[in-house]
Amino acid sequence: MTGPLAVLAERFPELEFGTVHGDHVVRVERERLAEVTAAAREAGFEMFVDLCAVDYLRRPEGRFEVVVNLVSIEEPQRIRILSALPGSDPTAPSITGVYPGANFYEREAYDLFGIEFEGHPDLTRILLPDDWVGHPLRKDTPVGSVPVQFKHPDEDTT
Amino acid sequence: MARVSGPPNLLVTTLHKAVDWARTRSMWPATFGLACCAIEMMATGAAHNDLARFGMEVFRASPRQADLMIVAGRVSQKMAPVLRQVYDQMSEPKWVISMGACASTGGMFNNYALVQGVDQVVPVDVYVPGCPPGPQSLMHGILTLHEKVMSGELARR
Amino acid sequence: MSNPPDVVTGDTEAPDVTERSEAVDRPSESERERRRVHSVWVTGTEAPVDSGDFTSEGAQEMLADEAGAVLAAQRGTLVSDDYLVDVDASEDETQIINMGPQHPSTHGVLRLQLELDGETIRRVKPIIGYLHTGMERTAEVLTFMQGPTNVTRMDYLSPFHNELCFSLAVERLLGIDVPPRASAIRVLMTELNRVASHLLWFATQGMDIGALSMMIYGWREREAVLAFFEAVTGLRMNHNYIRPGGVAADLPDGWEDDVSGILEQIPKGLADYEDLLTANPVFLERTQGVGVITPAECLAYGVTGPVARASGVDYDVRKAFPYSGIEQYEFDVPLGRHGDVYDRYLVRLGETRQALRIVRQVLETMPPGDYRSEDRKVTPPPRARIDQSMEALIHHFKLFTEGFKVPAGETYQAVESARGELGMYLVSNGGAKPWRLHVRGPSFANLQAVPAMLTDSLIADLVSALASVDPVMGDVDR
């Protein structure tokens, strides 16, 4: 481990830093997400890349997962910070204070999954209409396909 | 369309036919490019496949000045009211071409987010299939619409 | 009027451009008022000015320029959300105007809510979602082999990049390699796609600024590239050609001639655009100093691609995390200094030339061999074999109905698309369909930087700056 990853690992010896398919991955509890992300930024992961959510439906650690991807341009190196959330209480601290670019991403996770980010300045729907009910990317929501409607069923189409 | 009657420099026709002829020869489209089909629509207007030879290269941004709405791309649930509003703002006579699979039937995206066919929202005159339809397909669709108008098939709604 | 800028790019075959000097003198105090010397240099070479951190300085210089009153107000916009700050103008002095979603200049269905004080924009809030197609949900319903048909329609101006990113992610989870010829074909198609996308950008940027003939010129060159795509993949756009395991079909006979033709035609077109735009006083007035974004803002918002590189952020995924064998080809990464629209224009011009340079190298060194992996569990057998072998028939059937199963795991794979870092986070649970596919679209992050660029600037600058960000709403909304 070199570079910003080593700095971060030194700072948080209690966290497990692993490698999955060549990606550096670290799991944190959700209460520490903002703290670890801020430390990652100081350690050298200057650029915010991505924040997304995954719905694992039936998983003992927690139904949802918030995934934060950061990159260090100097090194170059990537890191992925994962944080599990329980299905009954899908809230997580917002990291917009660390990276303002997480703003739209957290709104998207809220819109599609229903995960609420505490401390987000404007947590509203972003991709779906404002009056939409439900969170379509959750696994217990059907995909919403309709049976194909043939426009002129009584015409002879041969 | 015309009968030469009397001296050869006189053209006689019906008012209806003349109006239809004028309408097809300068049918201005409204800019309603949404997604990938919009790129092919722009390619149809560009130099290689020239829409200007039909008098249609002026894509009017304002629906008040447009006759034809080419719905080019997938219409999401959030966009559907906007589509209807733009359609309502166009003045008669107006026509709609549904370009591409997503606009015609929802395409490959049969899910919660898309309106499954723009004819759920506005009445459509010509459907152009393809994903995306190439410029030649779109042009065929436009010329089909011209023929329909010229033949009087599309009477006022 | 303004000096014609000095452009340093890596492609030494470009006509006329290399006659301009390679070293750029730092403008003195007196010269700096109206005449900005814009230089674009390549990473790894000697930067034309001696200061090590002058990229920040360049952008900050511009921001500190007292002559540009609108820019001075942008100082202090570092790393804060301007569009959420309370404005102290009273209610009746500002008006809220809605721009879009149906608008000729918003590059797709983007809605901008502008709070205007006369012609000056006090706040701008992008409202998106008008093209939300539920592609991430659809990806969970389609198999891994059908995946490229879905993702290719996200960033519809660079469909090959989407397909490549997805295929690389799936291959990483599968743990298979693709043959060198497949990688080379992938590089060829993606770099040509970059060229086509930038040509479209020149066209739309020119049109938005008022150079209407740019629209026609840009599309003229693009047709050559699209004709090649049609010859190889069967479609002009949304090809579904790059699939997990390789590519769908080999290059057709005579492809070398087609590519050579493209390599001759496009640089002439680029020279035309340079004649039209690069030293054009109207273009310079509308693009220099407009839409400035600092490197720190780029990092904070996650802005990547030509927008970030024009601000001096030296990040190109092809160099930082190489993929698909791109490290064997020589190319430079143009960087800008001022972070304004003009630098983005120069950077994209340089990138187009560099992409053509890569294409030339692929043309010369294309390895023979298979165009897709031999692993029969992943790639379908050739059609002729289906009549001869029962096994081939069964494999074909299983692959096209159920799909191949991908071992459980998760990965994040990124490629450098024409707009920036395009990434896909793919989670598999061992089945034949992805459990979760999240696409990190570059335009989604780049759009967040638009308020930072545009607060306290003019509406006319909005059109120019927004065009220079090159947002593709398919990427933003998915």
CSV table of N, CA and C in Angstrom, one decimal, chain A residues 20-23 25 27 41 46-58 65 67 69 71-73 76-78 80 82 96-105 107-108 112-113 121-122 124 126-128 136-143, chain C residues 79-81 83-84 125-130 132 136-138 140-141 172-174 296 298-304 308 313-315 317 319-321 408-412 414 421 425 427 434-436 438-441 444-445 447-448 476-478:
chain,number,residue,atom,x,y,z
A,20,VAL,N,-10.6,-5.9,-4.0
A,20,VAL,CA,-11.6,-6.7,-4.7
A,20,VAL,C,-11.4,-6.4,-6.2
A,21,HIS,N,-11.0,-7.5,-6.9
A,21,HIS,CA,-10.8,-7.4,-8.4
A,21,HIS,C,-9.9,-6.2,-8.7
A,22,GLY,N,-8.9,-6.0,-7.9
A,22,GLY,CA,-7.9,-4.9,-8.1
A,22,GLY,C,-8.4,-3.6,-7.6
A,23,ASP,N,-9.6,-3.4,-7.1
A,23,ASP,CA,-10.0,-2.1,-6.5
A,23,ASP,C,-9.7,-2.1,-5.0
A,25,VAL,N,-10.7,-1.2,-1.4
A,25,VAL,CA,-12.0,-1.1,-0.8
A,25,VAL,C,-11.9,-1.0,0.7
A,27,ARG,N,-14.5,-0.7,4.3
A,27,ARG,CA,-15.9,-0.6,4.8
A,27,ARG,C,-15.9,0.2,6.1
A,41,ARG,N,-10.0,12.7,1.9
A,41,ARG,CA,-9.6,13.9,1.1
A,41,ARG,C,-8.3,14.5,1.6
A,46,GLU,N,-8.1,13.7,-3.9
A,46,GLU,CA,-8.6,15.0,-4.0
A,46,GLU,C,-9.9,15.1,-4.8
A,47,MET,N,-10.1,14.1,-5.7
A,47,MET,CA,-11.2,14.2,-6.6
A,47,MET,C,-12.3,13.3,-6.2
A,48,PHE,N,-13.5,13.8,-6.2
A,48,PHE,CA,-14.7,13.0,-5.9
A,48,PHE,C,-15.2,12.5,-7.2
A,49,VAL,N,-15.4,11.2,-7.3
A,49,VAL,CA,-15.8,10.5,-8.5
A,49,VAL,C,-17.3,10.1,-8.5
A,50,ASP,N,-17.7,9.4,-7.5
A,50,ASP,CA,-19.1,8.8,-7.6
A,50,ASP,C,-19.6,8.5,-6.2
A,51,LEU,N,-20.9,8.6,-6.1
A,51,LEU,CA,-21.6,8.1,-4.9
A,51,LEU,C,-22.8,7.4,-5.4
A,52,CYS,N,-23.0,6.2,-5.0
A,52,CYS,CA,-24.2,5.5,-5.4
A,52,CYS,C,-24.7,4.6,-4.3
A,53,ALA,N,-25.9,4.0,-4.5
A,53,ALA,CA,-26.5,3.1,-3.5
A,53,ALA,C,-26.8,1.8,-4.1
A,54,VAL,N,-26.8,0.8,-3.3
A,54,VAL,CA,-27.1,-0.6,-3.8
A,54,VAL,C,-28.1,-1.1,-2.9
A,55,ASP,N,-29.1,-1.9,-3.4
A,55,ASP,CA,-30.1,-2.5,-2.5
A,55,ASP,C,-29.8,-4.0,-2.6
A,56,TYR,N,-29.3,-4.5,-1.4
A,56,TYR,CA,-29.0,-5.9,-1.4
A,56,TYR,C,-30.2,-6.8,-0.9
A,57,LEU,N,-31.3,-6.2,-0.5
A,57,LEU,CA,-32.5,-6.8,-0.2
A,57,LEU,C,-32.4,-7.7,1.1
A,58,ARG,N,-31.8,-8.8,1.0
A,58,ARG,CA,-31.7,-9.6,2.2
A,58,ARG,C,-30.2,-9.9,2.5
A,65,GLU,N,-26.5,-0.2,0.7
A,65,GLU,CA,-25.1,0.2,0.9
A,65,GLU,C,-24.9,1.5,0.1
A,67,VAL,N,-22.0,3.7,-1.6
A,67,VAL,CA,-20.7,3.4,-2.2
A,67,VAL,C,-20.1,4.8,-2.6
A,69,ASN,N,-16.9,6.6,-4.3
A,69,ASN,CA,-15.6,6.3,-5.1
A,69,ASN,C,-14.8,7.6,-5.1
A,71,VAL,N,-10.8,9.4,-6.1
A,71,VAL,CA,-9.6,9.1,-6.9
A,71,VAL,C,-8.5,10.1,-6.5
A,72,SER,N,-7.3,9.6,-6.5
A,72,SER,CA,-6.2,10.5,-6.3
A,72,SER,C,-5.4,10.7,-7.6
A,73,ILE,N,-5.3,11.9,-8.0
A,73,ILE,CA,-4.7,12.2,-9.3
A,73,ILE,C,-3.2,12.1,-9.3
A,76,PRO,N,-1.4,7.7,-9.4
A,76,PRO,CA,-2.9,7.8,-9.3
A,76,PRO,C,-3.5,6.5,-8.6
A,77,GLN,N,-4.5,6.7,-7.9
A,77,GLN,CA,-5.0,5.6,-7.1
A,77,GLN,C,-6.5,5.9,-6.8
A,78,ARG,N,-7.2,4.7,-6.8
A,78,ARG,CA,-8.7,4.9,-6.5
A,78,ARG,C,-9.0,4.3,-5.1
A,80,ARG,N,-12.6,2.9,-2.8
A,80,ARG,CA,-14.0,2.8,-2.7
A,80,ARG,C,-14.4,2.6,-1.2
A,82,LEU,N,-17.3,1.8,1.4
A,82,LEU,CA,-18.6,1.2,1.4
A,82,LEU,C,-19.2,1.4,2.8
A,96,THR,N,-21.6,16.1,1.5
A,96,THR,CA,-21.5,17.4,0.7
A,96,THR,C,-20.6,18.4,1.4
A,97,GLY,N,-20.5,18.3,2.7
A,97,GLY,CA,-19.5,19.2,3.3
A,97,GLY,C,-18.1,18.9,2.9
A,98,VAL,N,-17.8,17.7,2.6
A,98,VAL,CA,-16.5,17.4,2.2
A,98,VAL,C,-16.3,17.6,0.7
A,99,TYR,N,-17.2,17.1,-0.1
A,99,TYR,CA,-17.1,17.2,-1.6
A,99,TYR,C,-18.5,17.8,-2.0
A,100,PRO,N,-18.5,19.1,-2.4
A,100,PRO,CA,-19.8,19.6,-2.9
A,100,PRO,C,-20.3,18.8,-4.1
A,101,GLY,N,-19.5,18.1,-4.8
A,101,GLY,CA,-20.0,17.4,-6.0
A,101,GLY,C,-20.9,16.2,-5.6
A,102,ALA,N,-21.0,15.8,-4.3
A,102,ALA,CA,-21.8,14.7,-4.0
A,102,ALA,C,-23.3,15.2,-3.9
A,103,ASN,N,-23.6,16.4,-4.1
A,103,ASN,CA,-24.9,17.0,-4.0
A,103,ASN,C,-25.9,16.2,-4.9
A,104,PHE,N,-25.7,16.3,-6.2
A,104,PHE,CA,-26.6,15.6,-7.1
A,104,PHE,C,-26.6,14.1,-6.9
A,105,TYR,N,-25.5,13.5,-6.5
A,105,TYR,CA,-25.5,12.1,-6.4
A,105,TYR,C,-26.3,11.6,-5.2
A,107,ARG,N,-28.8,13.3,-4.0
A,107,ARG,CA,-30.2,13.5,-4.3
A,107,ARG,C,-30.7,12.3,-5.2
A,108,GLU,N,-29.8,11.8,-6.1
A,108,GLU,CA,-30.2,10.7,-6.9
A,108,GLU,C,-30.5,9.4,-6.0
A,112,LEU,N,-34.0,7.5,-6.0
A,112,LEU,CA,-34.2,6.2,-6.5
A,112,LEU,C,-34.3,5.1,-5.4
A,113,PHE,N,-33.7,5.4,-4.3
A,113,PHE,CA,-33.7,4.3,-3.2
A,113,PHE,C,-34.4,4.8,-1.9
A,121,PRO,N,-28.0,19.9,1.8
A,121,PRO,CA,-28.7,21.2,1.8
A,121,PRO,C,-30.1,21.1,1.1
A,122,ASP,N,-30.3,20.2,0.2
A,122,ASP,CA,-31.5,20.3,-0.6
A,122,ASP,C,-31.9,18.9,-1.1
A,124,THR,N,-34.1,16.7,-2.4
A,124,THR,CA,-35.4,16.5,-3.1
A,124,THR,C,-35.2,15.6,-4.3
A,126,ILE,N,-34.7,14.3,-7.9
A,126,ILE,CA,-33.9,15.0,-9.0
A,126,ILE,C,-34.2,14.4,-10.3
A,127,LEU,N,-34.4,13.1,-10.4
A,127,LEU,CA,-34.6,12.5,-11.7
A,127,LEU,C,-36.1,12.2,-12.1
A,128,LEU,N,-36.8,11.9,-11.0
A,128,LEU,CA,-38.2,11.6,-11.2
A,128,LEU,C,-39.1,12.9,-11.0
A,136,PRO,N,-38.1,3.7,-7.3
A,136,PRO,CA,-38.1,2.6,-8.3
A,136,PRO,C,-36.9,1.7,-8.3
A,137,LEU,N,-35.8,2.1,-7.8
A,137,LEU,CA,-34.7,1.1,-8.0
A,137,LEU,C,-34.6,0.2,-6.8
A,138,ARG,N,-35.5,0.3,-5.8
A,138,ARG,CA,-35.5,-0.7,-4.8
A,138,ARG,C,-35.9,-2.0,-5.4
A,139,LYS,N,-35.4,-3.1,-4.8
A,139,LYS,CA,-35.6,-4.4,-5.4
A,139,LYS,C,-37.0,-4.9,-5.2
A,140,ASP,N,-37.7,-4.3,-4.2
A,140,ASP,CA,-39.1,-4.8,-4.1
A,140,ASP,C,-40.1,-4.0,-4.9
A,141,THR,N,-39.6,-3.1,-5.8
A,141,THR,CA,-40.4,-2.3,-6.7
A,141,THR,C,-40.3,-3.0,-8.0
A,142,PRO,N,-41.5,-3.3,-8.7
A,142,PRO,CA,-41.4,-3.9,-10.0
A,142,PRO,C,-40.9,-2.9,-11.0
A,143,VAL,N,-40.4,-3.4,-12.1
A,143,VAL,CA,-39.7,-2.5,-13.1
A,143,VAL,C,-40.8,-1.6,-13.8
C,79,VAL,N,-15.5,26.0,-4.0
C,79,VAL,CA,-16.0,24.9,-3.1
C,79,VAL,C,-17.2,25.4,-2.3
C,80,SER,N,-18.1,26.0,-2.9
C,80,SER,CA,-19.3,26.3,-2.2
C,80,SER,C,-20.5,26.3,-3.2
C,81,ASP,N,-21.6,26.0,-2.7
C,81,ASP,CA,-22.8,25.9,-3.5
C,81,ASP,C,-23.4,27.3,-3.7
C,83,TYR,N,-25.6,28.4,-5.7
C,83,TYR,CA,-27.0,28.6,-6.1
C,83,TYR,C,-27.9,28.3,-4.9
C,84,LEU,N,-27.3,28.0,-3.8
C,84,LEU,CA,-28.2,27.9,-2.6
C,84,LEU,C,-28.0,29.1,-1.6
C,125,LYS,N,-29.9,27.3,-11.3
C,125,LYS,CA,-30.1,25.9,-10.8
C,125,LYS,C,-30.5,25.0,-11.9
C,126,PRO,N,-29.7,24.0,-12.1
C,126,PRO,CA,-30.1,23.1,-13.2
C,126,PRO,C,-31.1,22.1,-12.6
C,127,ILE,N,-32.1,21.9,-13.4
C,127,ILE,CA,-33.2,20.9,-13.0
C,127,ILE,C,-33.1,19.8,-14.1
C,128,ILE,N,-32.9,18.6,-13.7
C,128,ILE,CA,-32.7,17.5,-14.7
C,128,ILE,C,-33.8,16.5,-14.5
C,129,GLY,N,-33.7,15.4,-15.2
C,129,GLY,CA,-34.6,14.3,-15.0
C,129,GLY,C,-35.6,14.2,-16.2
C,130,TYR,N,-35.5,15.1,-17.2
C,130,TYR,CA,-36.5,15.1,-18.3
C,130,TYR,C,-36.2,14.0,-19.3
C,132,HIS,N,-35.0,10.9,-18.0
C,132,HIS,CA,-34.8,9.8,-17.1
C,132,HIS,C,-35.4,8.6,-17.7
C,136,GLU,N,-30.8,2.2,-15.4
C,136,GLU,CA,-30.1,1.3,-14.4
C,136,GLU,C,-31.1,0.2,-14.0
C,137,ARG,N,-32.4,0.5,-14.0
C,137,ARG,CA,-33.3,-0.6,-13.6
C,137,ARG,C,-33.5,-1.6,-14.7
C,138,THR,N,-33.5,-1.0,-16.0
C,138,THR,CA,-33.6,-1.9,-17.1
C,138,THR,C,-32.4,-2.8,-17.2
C,140,GLU,N,-31.0,-4.3,-14.8
C,140,GLU,CA,-31.2,-5.5,-14.0
C,140,GLU,C,-32.1,-6.5,-14.6
C,141,VAL,N,-32.8,-6.1,-15.6
C,141,VAL,CA,-33.7,-7.0,-16.3
C,141,VAL,C,-33.1,-7.7,-17.5
C,172,ARG,N,-13.9,-8.0,-16.1
C,172,ARG,CA,-13.2,-8.0,-14.9
C,172,ARG,C,-13.8,-9.0,-13.9
C,173,LEU,N,-15.1,-9.0,-13.8
C,173,LEU,CA,-15.8,-9.9,-12.9
C,173,LEU,C,-15.7,-11.3,-13.4
C,174,LEU,N,-15.7,-11.5,-14.7
C,174,LEU,CA,-15.5,-12.9,-15.2
C,174,LEU,C,-14.1,-13.4,-15.1
C,296,ALA,N,-9.4,23.8,-8.3
C,296,ALA,CA,-9.9,23.3,-7.0
C,296,ALA,C,-11.4,23.0,-7.2
C,298,CYS,N,-12.9,22.1,-9.9
C,298,CYS,CA,-13.0,20.8,-10.6
C,298,CYS,C,-12.9,19.6,-9.7
C,299,LEU,N,-11.9,19.7,-8.8
C,299,LEU,CA,-11.7,18.5,-8.0
C,299,LEU,C,-12.8,18.3,-7.0
C,300,ALA,N,-13.4,19.5,-6.5
C,300,ALA,CA,-14.4,19.4,-5.5
C,300,ALA,C,-15.7,18.8,-6.2
C,301,TYR,N,-16.0,19.3,-7.4
C,301,TYR,CA,-17.3,18.8,-8.0
C,301,TYR,C,-17.1,17.5,-8.8
C,302,GLY,N,-15.9,17.1,-8.9
C,302,GLY,CA,-15.7,15.8,-9.7
C,302,GLY,C,-15.8,16.0,-11.2
C,303,VAL,N,-15.4,17.2,-11.6
C,303,VAL,CA,-15.4,17.5,-13.0
C,303,VAL,C,-14.2,16.9,-13.7
C,304,THR,N,-14.5,16.2,-14.8
C,304,THR,CA,-13.4,15.5,-15.5
C,304,THR,C,-13.5,15.8,-16.9
C,308,ALA,N,-12.1,19.8,-17.2
C,308,ALA,CA,-11.1,19.8,-16.2
C,308,ALA,C,-9.7,20.0,-16.8
C,313,VAL,N,-6.2,20.6,-14.8
C,313,VAL,CA,-6.2,19.4,-14.0
C,313,VAL,C,-5.7,18.3,-14.9
C,314,ASP,N,-4.6,17.7,-14.5
C,314,ASP,CA,-3.9,16.7,-15.4
C,314,ASP,C,-4.4,15.3,-15.1
C,315,TYR,N,-5.6,15.0,-15.5
C,315,TYR,CA,-6.3,13.7,-15.3
C,315,TYR,C,-6.9,13.2,-16.5
C,317,VAL,N,-8.1,9.3,-17.8
C,317,VAL,CA,-8.2,8.0,-17.3
C,317,VAL,C,-7.3,7.0,-18.2
C,319,LYS,N,-4.4,7.6,-19.2
C,319,LYS,CA,-3.0,7.7,-18.7
C,319,LYS,C,-3.0,7.2,-17.3
C,320,ALA,N,-4.0,7.5,-16.5
C,320,ALA,CA,-3.9,7.2,-15.1
C,320,ALA,C,-4.2,5.7,-14.8
C,321,PHE,N,-5.2,5.2,-15.4
C,321,PHE,CA,-5.6,3.8,-15.2
C,321,PHE,C,-5.9,3.2,-16.6
C,408,ALA,N,-20.2,-13.8,-8.5
C,408,ALA,CA,-20.6,-12.7,-7.6
C,408,ALA,C,-19.4,-11.8,-7.3
C,409,GLY,N,-19.7,-10.6,-7.2
C,409,GLY,CA,-18.6,-9.6,-7.0
C,409,GLY,C,-19.1,-8.2,-7.4
C,410,GLU,N,-18.2,-7.3,-7.2
C,410,GLU,CA,-18.5,-5.9,-7.6
C,410,GLU,C,-17.2,-5.3,-8.1
C,411,THR,N,-17.4,-4.4,-9.0
C,411,THR,CA,-16.2,-3.7,-9.5
C,411,THR,C,-16.6,-2.3,-10.0
C,412,TYR,N,-15.6,-1.4,-10.0
C,412,TYR,CA,-15.8,-0.1,-10.6
C,412,TYR,C,-14.9,0.0,-11.8
C,414,ALA,N,-13.7,2.4,-15.1
C,414,ALA,CA,-13.8,3.7,-15.7
C,414,ALA,C,-13.1,3.7,-17.0
C,421,GLU,N,-14.7,11.2,-17.3
C,421,GLU,CA,-14.5,9.9,-16.8
C,421,GLU,C,-15.9,9.2,-16.7
C,425,TYR,N,-20.3,1.0,-12.0
C,425,TYR,CA,-20.1,0.2,-10.8
C,425,TYR,C,-21.1,-1.0,-11.0
C,427,VAL,N,-22.4,-4.7,-9.9
C,427,VAL,CA,-22.5,-5.7,-8.8
C,427,VAL,C,-23.2,-6.9,-9.4
C,434,PRO,N,-27.2,-8.5,-14.2
C,434,PRO,CA,-26.5,-7.7,-13.2
C,434,PRO,C,-27.5,-7.5,-12.0
C,435,TRP,N,-26.9,-7.5,-10.8
C,435,TRP,CA,-27.7,-7.2,-9.6
C,435,TRP,C,-27.9,-5.7,-9.5
C,436,ARG,N,-26.8,-4.9,-9.8
C,436,ARG,CA,-27.0,-3.5,-9.8
C,436,ARG,C,-25.9,-3.0,-10.8
C,438,HIS,N,-24.6,0.8,-11.8
C,438,HIS,CA,-24.7,2.2,-11.6
C,438,HIS,C,-23.7,2.8,-12.6
C,439,VAL,N,-24.1,3.8,-13.3
C,439,VAL,CA,-23.3,4.4,-14.3
C,439,VAL,C,-22.9,5.8,-13.8
C,440,ARG,N,-21.6,6.1,-13.7
C,440,ARG,CA,-21.1,7.4,-13.3
C,440,ARG,C,-21.0,8.2,-14.6
C,441,GLY,N,-22.0,9.0,-15.0
C,441,GLY,CA,-21.9,9.7,-16.2
C,441,GLY,C,-21.1,11.0,-16.0
C,444,PHE,N,-23.1,14.3,-15.5
C,444,PHE,CA,-23.8,14.5,-14.3
C,444,PHE,C,-23.0,15.4,-13.4
C,445,ALA,N,-21.7,15.1,-13.3
C,445,ALA,CA,-20.8,15.9,-12.4
C,445,ALA,C,-20.5,17.2,-13.0
C,447,LEU,N,-22.3,19.0,-14.9
C,447,LEU,CA,-23.4,20.0,-14.7
C,447,LEU,C,-23.4,20.6,-13.4
C,448,GLN,N,-22.9,20.0,-12.4
C,448,GLN,CA,-22.9,20.6,-11.0
C,448,GLN,C,-22.0,21.8,-11.0
C,476,VAL,N,-26.7,12.3,-18.1
C,476,VAL,CA,-27.1,12.9,-16.8
C,476,VAL,C,-28.3,12.2,-16.2
C,477,ASP,N,-29.3,11.9,-17.0
C,477,ASP,CA,-30.5,11.4,-16.5
C,477,ASP,C,-30.6,9.9,-16.5
C,478,ARG,N,-29.9,9.3,-17.4
C,478,ARG,CA,-30.0,7.8,-17.6
C,478,ARG,C,-31.4,7.3,-17.5
